[in-house]
mmCIF file of C-alpha atoms in Angstrom:
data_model
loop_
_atom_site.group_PDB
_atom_site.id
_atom_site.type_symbol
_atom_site.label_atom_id
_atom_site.label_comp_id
_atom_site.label_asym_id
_atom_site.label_seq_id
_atom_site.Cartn_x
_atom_site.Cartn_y
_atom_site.Cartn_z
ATOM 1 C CA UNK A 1 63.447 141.247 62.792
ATOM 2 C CA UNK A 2 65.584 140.186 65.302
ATOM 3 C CA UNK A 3 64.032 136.293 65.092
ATOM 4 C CA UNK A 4 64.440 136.021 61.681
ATOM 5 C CA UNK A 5 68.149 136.866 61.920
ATOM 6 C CA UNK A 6 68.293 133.985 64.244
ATOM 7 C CA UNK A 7 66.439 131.471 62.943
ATOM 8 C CA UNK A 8 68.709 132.171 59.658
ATOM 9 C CA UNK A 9 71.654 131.705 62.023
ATOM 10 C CA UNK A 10 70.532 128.565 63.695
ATOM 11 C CA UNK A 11 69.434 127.492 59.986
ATOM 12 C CA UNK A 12 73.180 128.078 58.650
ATOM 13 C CA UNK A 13 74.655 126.037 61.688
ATOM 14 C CA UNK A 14 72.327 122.981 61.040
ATOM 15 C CA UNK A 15 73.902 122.922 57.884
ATOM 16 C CA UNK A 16 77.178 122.937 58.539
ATOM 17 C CA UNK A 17 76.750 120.632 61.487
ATOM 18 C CA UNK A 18 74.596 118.277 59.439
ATOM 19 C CA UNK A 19 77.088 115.782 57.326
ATOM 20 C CA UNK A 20 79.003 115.264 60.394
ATOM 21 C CA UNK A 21 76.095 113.503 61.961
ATOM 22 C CA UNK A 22 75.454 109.779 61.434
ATOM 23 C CA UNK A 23 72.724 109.422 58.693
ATOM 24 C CA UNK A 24 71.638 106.758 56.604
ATOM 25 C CA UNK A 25 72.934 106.931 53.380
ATOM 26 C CA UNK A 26 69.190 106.807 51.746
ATOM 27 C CA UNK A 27 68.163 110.007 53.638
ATOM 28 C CA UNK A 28 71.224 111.655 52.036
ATOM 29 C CA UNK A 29 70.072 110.348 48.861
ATOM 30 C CA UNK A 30 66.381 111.541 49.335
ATOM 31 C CA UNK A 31 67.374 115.466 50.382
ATOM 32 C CA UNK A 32 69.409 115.290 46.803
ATOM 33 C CA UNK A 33 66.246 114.015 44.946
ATOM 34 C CA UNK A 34 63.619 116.393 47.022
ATOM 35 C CA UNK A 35 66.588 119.548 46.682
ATOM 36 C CA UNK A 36 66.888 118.842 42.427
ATOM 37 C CA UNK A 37 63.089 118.767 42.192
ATOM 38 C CA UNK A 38 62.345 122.146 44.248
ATOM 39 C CA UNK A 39 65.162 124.033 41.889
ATOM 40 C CA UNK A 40 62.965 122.487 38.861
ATOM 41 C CA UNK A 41 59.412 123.450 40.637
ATOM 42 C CA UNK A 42 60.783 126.983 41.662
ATOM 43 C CA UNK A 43 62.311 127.619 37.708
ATOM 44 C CA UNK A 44 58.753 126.269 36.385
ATOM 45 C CA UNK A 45 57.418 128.556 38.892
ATOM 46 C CA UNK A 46 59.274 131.893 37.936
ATOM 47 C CA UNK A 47 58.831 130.776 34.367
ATOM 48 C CA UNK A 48 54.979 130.626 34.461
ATOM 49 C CA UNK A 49 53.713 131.933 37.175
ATOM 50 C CA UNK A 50 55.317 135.030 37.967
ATOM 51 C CA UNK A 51 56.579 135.837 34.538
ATOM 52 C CA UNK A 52 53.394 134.717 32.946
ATOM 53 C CA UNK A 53 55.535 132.618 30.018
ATOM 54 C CA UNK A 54 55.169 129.915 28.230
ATOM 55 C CA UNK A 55 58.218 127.642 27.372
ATOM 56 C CA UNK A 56 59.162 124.311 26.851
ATOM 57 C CA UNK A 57 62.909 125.081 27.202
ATOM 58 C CA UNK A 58 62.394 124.621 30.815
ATOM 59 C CA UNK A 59 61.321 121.226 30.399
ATOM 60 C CA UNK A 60 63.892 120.518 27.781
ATOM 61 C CA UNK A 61 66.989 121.653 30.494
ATOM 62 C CA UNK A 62 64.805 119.840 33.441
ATOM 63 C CA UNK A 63 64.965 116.567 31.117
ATOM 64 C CA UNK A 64 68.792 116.673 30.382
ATOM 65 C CA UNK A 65 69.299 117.310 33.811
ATOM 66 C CA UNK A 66 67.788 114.378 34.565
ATOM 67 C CA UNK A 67 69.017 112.055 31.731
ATOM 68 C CA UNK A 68 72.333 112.669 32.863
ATOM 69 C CA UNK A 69 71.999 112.259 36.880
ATOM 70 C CA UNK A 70 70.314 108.801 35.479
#
């Protein structure tokens, strides 16, 4: 228990530390692209796999969401 409390620690720090560090600008722009996919895969997850639905909603709210980062 005590290493998972850390890791979340050391996690939290990267973090913070991380836009003070010299990155290129397209790595910035890939974690943004890779972090708005994973919040659509995790919502398509909880939508059908653990709540066993059906909906096209989802896809309708993942579309806008992309039409208007475009």
């Amino acid at each position: 228990m005590h290493y998972r409390r850390l890791a979340m620690f050391a996690f939290v720090a990267f973090i913070a530390v991380l836009p003070l560090l010299p990155i290129p600008e397209h790595w910035v722009v890939q974690a943004n692209y890779i972090g708005l996919y994973a919040i659509a895969v995790v919502g398509l997850f909880l939508l059908t796999g653990i709540g066993g639905l059906t909906s096209l909603g989802q896809a309708a709210f993942v579309g806008i969401g992309a039409y208007s980062a475009a």
